[in-house]
XYZ file of C-alpha atoms in Angstrom:
519
model
C 193.767 22.413 47.761
C 191.013 24.138 45.769
C 191.235 27.942 45.971
C 187.921 29.660 46.592
C 187.453 33.358 45.880
C 184.440 35.644 46.174
C 184.297 38.698 43.890
C 181.674 41.324 44.772
C 180.593 44.055 42.356
C 178.596 46.628 44.333
C 176.795 49.040 42.006
C 174.377 51.845 42.743
C 171.238 49.700 42.551
C 172.478 46.091 42.264
C 175.045 43.879 43.865
C 176.620 40.909 42.052
C 178.511 38.169 43.863
C 180.663 35.665 41.967
C 182.076 32.516 43.571
C 185.198 31.133 41.892
C 186.769 27.736 42.536
C 190.286 27.492 41.076
C 189.435 30.666 39.084
C 186.405 28.896 37.520
C 183.021 30.576 37.994
C 180.638 28.219 39.841
C 178.023 30.558 41.351
C 176.722 33.989 40.417
C 174.241 35.977 42.515
C 172.681 39.198 41.293
C 170.367 41.084 43.627
C 168.776 44.487 43.875
C 169.998 46.331 46.948
C 166.474 47.309 47.983
C 165.003 43.852 47.302
C 161.977 42.958 49.422
C 160.331 39.595 50.015
C 163.608 37.677 50.286
C 163.659 34.142 51.666
C 163.763 34.388 55.473
C 161.974 37.746 55.793
C 159.163 37.652 58.390
C 156.023 39.735 57.784
C 152.809 40.706 59.497
C 150.250 40.002 56.772
C 146.497 40.079 56.271
C 144.492 37.100 55.032
C 142.779 38.252 51.831
C 141.049 35.077 50.672
C 140.481 31.559 51.999
C 140.586 28.759 49.403
C 139.030 25.636 51.014
C 139.493 23.601 47.824
C 143.267 24.198 47.978
C 143.301 24.069 51.800
C 145.209 27.323 51.601
C 144.902 31.084 51.913
C 146.125 34.085 49.954
C 147.833 36.636 52.173
C 148.611 40.305 51.545
C 152.208 41.006 52.598
C 152.577 44.165 50.513
C 153.658 42.508 47.265
C 151.799 43.334 44.029
C 150.320 39.815 44.081
C 148.947 38.076 47.159
C 151.244 35.453 48.653
C 150.313 31.787 49.017
C 150.040 30.064 52.429
C 149.128 26.356 52.552
C 147.701 24.726 55.675
C 150.629 22.305 55.913
C 153.023 25.291 56.053
C 151.331 26.837 59.107
C 153.438 24.787 61.519
C 152.215 22.704 64.439
C 152.565 25.603 66.907
C 150.688 28.188 64.833
C 148.162 28.898 67.613
C 150.967 29.531 70.123
C 152.676 31.976 67.768
C 149.405 33.811 67.126
C 148.566 34.027 70.860
C 152.052 35.435 71.540
C 151.403 38.095 68.894
C 148.012 38.955 70.404
C 149.601 39.277 73.838
C 152.180 41.690 72.408
C 149.413 43.768 70.788
C 147.220 43.993 73.899
C 149.746 44.093 76.757
C 150.793 47.550 77.957
C 154.098 46.517 79.557
C 156.860 44.248 78.279
C 155.637 40.853 77.179
C 157.079 37.788 78.942
C 159.994 35.972 77.312
C 159.197 32.906 75.239
C 160.668 30.487 77.784
C 157.953 31.543 80.283
C 155.159 31.251 77.731
C 152.798 28.261 77.813
C 152.345 26.560 74.458
C 148.949 25.834 72.946
C 148.084 22.388 71.641
C 149.424 21.580 68.174
C 147.051 22.133 65.271
C 145.675 19.010 63.574
C 148.196 17.957 60.924
C 145.321 16.835 58.667
C 143.064 19.795 59.507
C 141.387 22.402 57.338
C 142.502 25.974 56.700
C 139.023 27.210 57.671
C 139.528 25.779 61.184
C 142.467 28.126 61.776
C 142.242 31.248 59.566
C 139.515 33.698 58.576
C 139.498 36.548 56.075
C 140.993 39.714 57.566
C 143.006 37.671 60.072
C 146.514 39.013 60.924
C 149.170 36.329 60.452
C 152.886 36.128 61.134
C 154.435 34.585 58.036
C 157.912 33.940 56.662
C 158.906 34.000 52.994
C 159.928 30.472 51.941
C 160.003 31.173 48.185
C 160.608 34.509 46.545
C 158.245 35.776 43.813
C 158.922 33.817 40.622
C 157.506 34.818 37.239
C 153.799 35.620 37.696
C 153.557 34.036 41.151
C 153.666 35.901 44.436
C 155.822 34.773 47.372
C 155.282 31.375 49.032
C 154.816 31.640 52.801
C 155.031 29.538 55.947
C 154.251 30.215 59.617
C 156.782 27.804 61.119
C 159.188 30.625 61.889
C 162.968 30.132 61.884
C 165.835 32.599 62.328
C 169.105 31.621 60.663
C 172.503 32.437 62.121
C 176.003 31.446 61.096
C 176.113 28.237 63.164
C 172.527 27.773 64.336
C 168.936 28.101 63.180
C 166.492 29.133 65.924
C 162.963 27.629 66.000
C 160.636 29.550 68.365
C 157.950 27.526 70.214
C 159.708 24.229 69.586
C 161.941 22.037 71.735
C 163.683 19.837 69.178
C 167.436 19.823 68.575
C 168.560 18.696 65.122
C 172.150 18.249 63.926
C 173.216 18.684 60.309
C 173.448 15.329 58.557
C 176.696 16.524 56.916
C 178.447 16.291 60.298
C 179.615 12.682 60.073
C 181.262 12.164 63.468
C 178.888 10.463 65.922
C 180.912 11.823 68.854
C 180.686 15.397 67.518
C 176.938 15.073 66.972
C 176.515 13.858 70.541
C 178.725 16.686 71.874
C 176.768 19.353 70.040
C 173.400 17.930 71.091
C 174.419 17.806 74.765
C 175.934 21.276 74.549
C 172.812 22.811 73.002
C 170.566 21.007 75.449
C 172.462 22.678 78.311
C 172.299 26.270 76.944
C 169.006 26.303 74.995
C 166.121 28.238 76.618
C 162.820 26.438 77.055
C 160.353 26.738 74.148
C 163.122 27.170 71.605
C 164.290 24.531 69.156
C 167.644 24.606 67.370
C 169.049 23.260 64.117
C 172.841 22.972 64.265
C 174.433 23.860 60.921
C 177.445 22.089 59.406
C 179.841 24.970 60.131
C 179.188 24.559 63.885
C 181.359 21.433 63.888
C 184.137 21.891 66.440
C 182.815 25.234 67.730
C 183.163 26.020 71.432
C 180.237 26.606 73.780
C 180.952 30.349 74.152
C 180.545 31.036 70.421
C 177.346 28.997 70.134
C 175.875 30.487 73.323
C 176.541 34.054 72.131
C 174.910 33.373 68.766
C 171.928 31.644 70.386
C 171.328 34.581 72.737
C 171.555 37.000 69.814
C 168.937 35.091 67.791
C 166.593 34.882 70.811
C 166.944 38.624 71.381
C 166.291 39.333 67.699
C 163.041 37.350 67.779
C 161.643 38.621 71.073
C 162.593 42.288 70.567
C 160.561 42.329 67.321
C 157.385 41.977 69.416
C 158.184 44.739 71.912
C 157.185 47.548 69.549
C 153.820 46.078 68.528
C 151.088 48.034 70.271
C 148.062 47.809 68.005
C 146.536 45.640 65.310
C 148.143 46.392 61.948
C 146.146 48.162 59.253
C 148.506 47.256 56.436
C 151.182 44.559 56.031
C 154.697 45.309 57.216
C 158.068 43.688 57.700
C 158.489 42.306 61.229
C 161.994 40.754 61.067
C 164.217 41.287 58.054
C 167.067 39.101 56.868
C 170.609 40.497 56.806
C 171.523 42.548 53.766
C 172.029 40.350 50.719
C 175.820 40.449 50.759
C 176.172 39.194 54.319
C 173.311 36.706 53.837
C 175.145 35.052 50.938
C 178.420 35.085 52.885
C 176.718 33.554 55.920
C 175.548 30.625 53.812
C 178.691 29.975 51.764
C 181.621 31.209 53.844
C 183.840 28.515 55.318
C 187.440 28.124 56.407
C 188.588 27.137 52.930
C 188.010 30.580 51.391
C 191.111 32.272 50.046
C 189.968 35.825 49.228
C 186.921 38.083 49.299
C 187.364 41.100 47.008
C 184.853 43.956 46.775
C 184.916 47.231 44.839
C 183.174 49.348 47.492
C 184.840 50.498 50.720
C 181.592 50.714 52.724
C 180.506 47.225 51.681
C 184.018 45.994 52.442
C 183.787 47.451 55.966
C 180.387 45.770 56.491
C 181.810 42.418 55.393
C 184.850 42.818 57.649
C 182.588 43.618 60.589
C 180.461 40.544 59.885
C 183.476 38.243 59.504
C 185.019 39.723 62.661
C 181.985 38.472 64.551
C 181.727 34.983 63.077
C 185.285 34.091 62.023
C 187.792 36.729 63.227
C 190.745 34.734 61.925
C 189.425 35.254 58.344
C 189.180 39.063 58.479
C 192.415 39.536 56.496
C 191.015 37.764 53.424
C 188.718 40.762 52.734
C 190.266 43.154 50.211
C 188.924 46.318 48.588
C 189.573 46.669 44.833
C 190.303 50.195 43.611
C 191.396 49.493 40.047
C 190.199 51.520 37.071
C 188.945 48.476 35.135
C 185.562 47.067 36.336
C 186.164 44.399 38.973
C 184.463 41.590 37.006
C 186.569 42.397 33.943
C 189.757 42.473 36.021
C 189.166 39.007 37.497
C 187.911 37.464 34.251
C 184.326 36.996 35.497
C 182.708 38.863 32.599
C 184.326 36.612 30.018
C 183.210 33.474 31.851
C 179.653 34.781 32.175
C 179.497 35.362 28.434
C 180.741 31.828 27.797
C 178.558 30.027 30.355
C 175.078 31.542 30.097
C 174.144 30.873 26.491
C 171.858 28.180 25.110
C 174.861 26.135 23.938
C 177.670 25.371 26.396
C 180.907 23.822 25.163
C 183.104 21.643 27.343
C 186.001 19.256 26.689
C 187.126 18.127 23.205
C 184.293 19.749 21.229
C 181.421 18.222 23.223
C 178.588 20.565 24.195
C 175.311 20.936 26.087
C 172.087 22.468 24.825
C 169.949 23.922 27.637
C 166.274 24.792 27.183
C 163.932 26.225 29.809
C 160.237 26.339 30.622
C 158.747 27.818 33.785
C 158.990 24.595 35.811
C 161.059 22.256 33.621
C 164.600 22.415 32.257
C 165.909 20.102 29.532
C 169.626 19.476 28.968
C 170.819 17.620 25.869
C 174.338 16.157 25.856
C 176.114 16.074 22.477
C 179.512 14.626 21.596
C 180.079 17.164 18.799
C 183.121 16.436 16.661
C 184.875 14.422 19.368
C 186.432 11.252 18.053
C 189.013 8.852 19.417
C 190.221 6.115 17.140
C 191.582 4.028 19.983
C 188.215 3.776 21.765
C 184.915 2.236 20.798
C 181.572 4.081 20.731
C 180.559 2.960 24.247
C 183.815 4.216 25.792
C 183.581 7.548 23.983
C 179.940 7.984 25.022
C 180.810 7.191 28.639
C 183.727 9.674 28.669
C 181.557 12.454 27.221
C 178.776 11.742 29.719
C 181.181 11.864 32.680
C 182.540 15.251 31.560
C 178.985 16.444 30.896
C 177.955 15.489 34.446
C 180.639 17.815 35.857
C 179.543 20.707 33.646
C 175.845 20.115 34.354
C 176.447 20.237 38.127
C 178.271 23.533 37.614
C 175.486 24.941 35.420
C 172.773 24.063 37.947
C 174.590 26.009 40.667
C 175.586 28.840 38.365
C 172.098 29.472 36.953
C 170.366 28.414 40.192
C 168.058 26.214 38.134
C 165.204 24.706 40.140
C 162.189 22.479 39.651
C 162.565 19.434 37.406
C 165.698 18.980 35.303
C 165.696 16.268 32.613
C 169.076 15.312 31.125
C 169.339 13.426 27.841
C 172.739 11.740 28.090
C 174.330 9.908 25.159
C 172.956 6.346 25.107
C 174.933 3.751 27.034
C 174.538 0.006 26.532
C 176.395 -1.168 29.645
C 174.438 -1.245 32.915
C 177.759 -0.902 34.718
C 178.486 2.347 32.870
C 174.956 3.621 33.580
C 175.431 3.019 37.302
C 178.876 4.636 37.234
C 177.384 7.736 35.562
C 174.637 7.888 38.208
C 177.243 7.677 40.999
C 179.352 10.372 39.303
C 176.351 12.686 39.112
C 175.711 12.255 42.825
C 179.389 12.924 43.547
C 179.633 16.176 41.559
C 176.311 17.388 43.002
C 177.420 16.746 46.587
C 178.878 20.268 46.904
C 175.536 21.841 45.907
C 174.001 23.348 49.083
C 170.518 23.478 47.539
C 168.316 20.473 48.323
C 168.130 18.097 45.382
C 167.248 14.530 44.449
C 168.784 12.497 41.608
C 167.158 9.477 39.960
C 169.035 6.769 38.005
C 168.981 6.677 34.210
C 165.748 5.449 32.643
C 165.677 2.855 29.853
C 165.624 5.789 27.399
C 168.878 7.237 28.786
C 167.182 10.126 30.642
C 168.196 11.270 34.119
C 165.788 13.272 36.266
C 166.875 15.714 38.966
C 164.651 17.763 41.237
C 166.276 20.821 42.755
C 164.646 23.113 45.300
C 163.544 26.389 43.810
C 163.230 29.317 46.220
C 164.398 32.183 43.974
C 164.008 33.058 40.298
C 166.499 31.353 38.015
C 169.603 33.395 37.224
C 169.328 34.573 33.627
C 172.062 36.516 31.863
C 171.710 37.556 28.255
C 174.910 36.735 26.391
C 173.772 38.427 23.190
C 175.269 41.834 22.483
C 173.770 44.686 20.521
C 174.830 44.832 16.900
C 178.016 46.929 16.822
C 176.769 48.718 13.708
C 173.174 49.617 14.597
C 173.376 49.256 18.425
C 170.121 47.285 18.337
C 168.039 49.959 16.635
C 167.912 48.339 13.185
C 169.238 51.519 11.554
C 172.841 52.121 10.547
C 174.652 55.226 11.705
C 177.742 56.597 9.942
C 180.574 54.941 11.889
C 183.041 57.146 10.035
C 181.753 59.962 12.253
C 182.735 58.201 15.498
C 185.900 60.288 15.801
C 183.823 63.442 15.269
C 181.538 62.339 18.131
C 184.562 61.939 20.403
C 185.823 65.399 19.442
C 182.408 66.955 20.123
C 182.315 65.333 23.534
C 185.831 66.588 24.323
C 184.834 70.152 23.374
C 181.826 69.910 25.705
C 183.936 68.573 28.595
C 186.643 71.217 28.245
C 184.064 73.979 27.932
C 181.523 72.963 30.575
C 183.317 70.653 33.033
C 186.626 72.526 32.923
C 188.806 69.447 33.505
C 191.862 68.850 31.331
C 192.760 65.369 32.550
C 190.458 62.879 30.863
C 190.203 59.090 30.584
C 188.316 57.688 27.584
C 187.055 54.117 28.136
C 186.216 52.146 24.987
C 185.897 48.625 23.592
C 189.305 46.879 23.054
C 188.952 47.175 19.250
C 188.413 50.923 19.472
C 191.243 51.195 22.031
C 193.572 49.643 19.460
C 192.329 52.128 16.859
C 193.114 55.087 19.149
C 196.532 53.852 20.292
C 198.107 52.254 17.189
C 201.185 53.670 15.444
C 204.060 55.964 16.393
C 201.796 59.008 16.512
C 198.504 57.519 17.754
C 195.168 59.267 17.429
C 194.704 59.858 21.170
C 197.911 61.933 21.276
C 196.770 63.976 18.290
C 193.489 64.685 20.074
C 195.349 65.611 23.263
C 197.501 68.129 21.394
C 194.532 69.461 19.424
C 192.477 70.199 22.540
C 195.321 70.937 24.948
C 194.389 68.170 27.384
C 195.842 64.990 28.856
C 193.888 62.113 27.285
C 194.301 58.455 28.269
C 192.659 55.462 26.599
C 191.442 52.513 28.677
C 190.250 49.216 27.196
C 187.070 47.729 28.726
C 186.161 44.243 27.357
C 182.507 44.433 28.474
C 181.792 47.592 26.395
C 179.904 47.314 23.101
C 181.813 48.107 19.911
C 181.091 51.852 19.780
C 180.331 52.360 23.475
C 182.455 55.062 25.062
C 182.501 56.929 28.357
C 184.613 59.724 29.779
C 186.092 59.793 33.293
C 188.288 62.178 35.245
C 191.569 60.991 36.755
C 189.811 60.348 40.097
C 187.700 57.675 38.398
C 184.411 59.634 38.392
C 182.348 59.449 35.208
C 181.812 62.773 33.413
C 178.144 63.477 32.709
C 177.705 64.579 29.081
C 174.060 65.577 29.463
């Protein structure tokens, strides 16, 4: 069975989440803790400009650029949603629940934006695409609230079952179950993880989502003067876990006790039997270094990606198009002909490409230039292999067969900016400045810093964290340099090797693990 581990690095401003399958990095999420305009967030916005030629409007939701709302993204029940909002604004008491509310007629699916919206109009909108590059968020008004097992659709009555649930009997059971517990005027999408769930768990989640939606309108008492968040998504850590967590996970390890407690609380609610897989890491080495994530990131995010037997990929990006070139490199097998070798390389490349798409969260159009194949049978086998290795990708995608020129086209839904990690490091000599400092004085710099710490901070137990090369320099021999420094300054000095540090990067910590400020 494939082991699946989640490693979470919670920093002061950012949080990074790495998903490992059999210790191999397959997904990496990096988010700011105070990130706004995330997919799923629901805002009260103001229409700034109507664009009849685009059949769309630009809406101010508080982002530096106005967000884009197309007529086809308004949703059939837009008028009902807007009337419910107006009732909440004007009514002095509690507004009626949605199941007692009478729906308006659907808007014309081929209508015009000018028939529905006007400049200055207040709209309830949901972020469907986060800001990417120079573009503001993409919006919709067909509101949905996602839970662990269900997605709630206010002012709808449809029940949809995930197509990944294959059992006809289970689909029928879930549809009948939801039909019996679903309030009127609410639609539901049943997610894959709901398979086999009992009515009590689904009913509790459904009631919670209904309460979350309706309670958001209880505090609205006047027309808004500036955009504001109406219903926010969960924090980013629990949002990612909600979407990827399943019974096959082996471990979730986080380096922050508070975040660990939040995750345990969330898992206790949705999968109490999995609570024990959450562990808090308290080691001195950064968590990504300890679990080998840093090394894999450095190897997997460059322009050139090597895979089996010397073959490699070259990945180039534009704003909406990604090009991947497959190369056999110095691979050669005397016992196989050119067609067989090309096919083998392409099959291995397909696996690595599927991994790269998930890892970098590449979206839009992806064009892959595979090594030319002469056999139609091999071309079809490669196409089937690509579909197989992409089947575990939760992001919506479409794969086309190879063209006569050996190109494969993939479209992959893009709702967030592509993950980009710079694998280049600053020059160890000039540290990126272009000027060379006297490296012979590095030891003098360390001694100056030790004098400052002993004089100002008054601690005599010190950990010096450095690059592995410098760690070897400080610890080599029978009478290593770090012991000489300890005796010279009358302190206890320990050296710790950190692989992610630049060549001359160094930091001081006390024995409790707190960094010592040298400013």
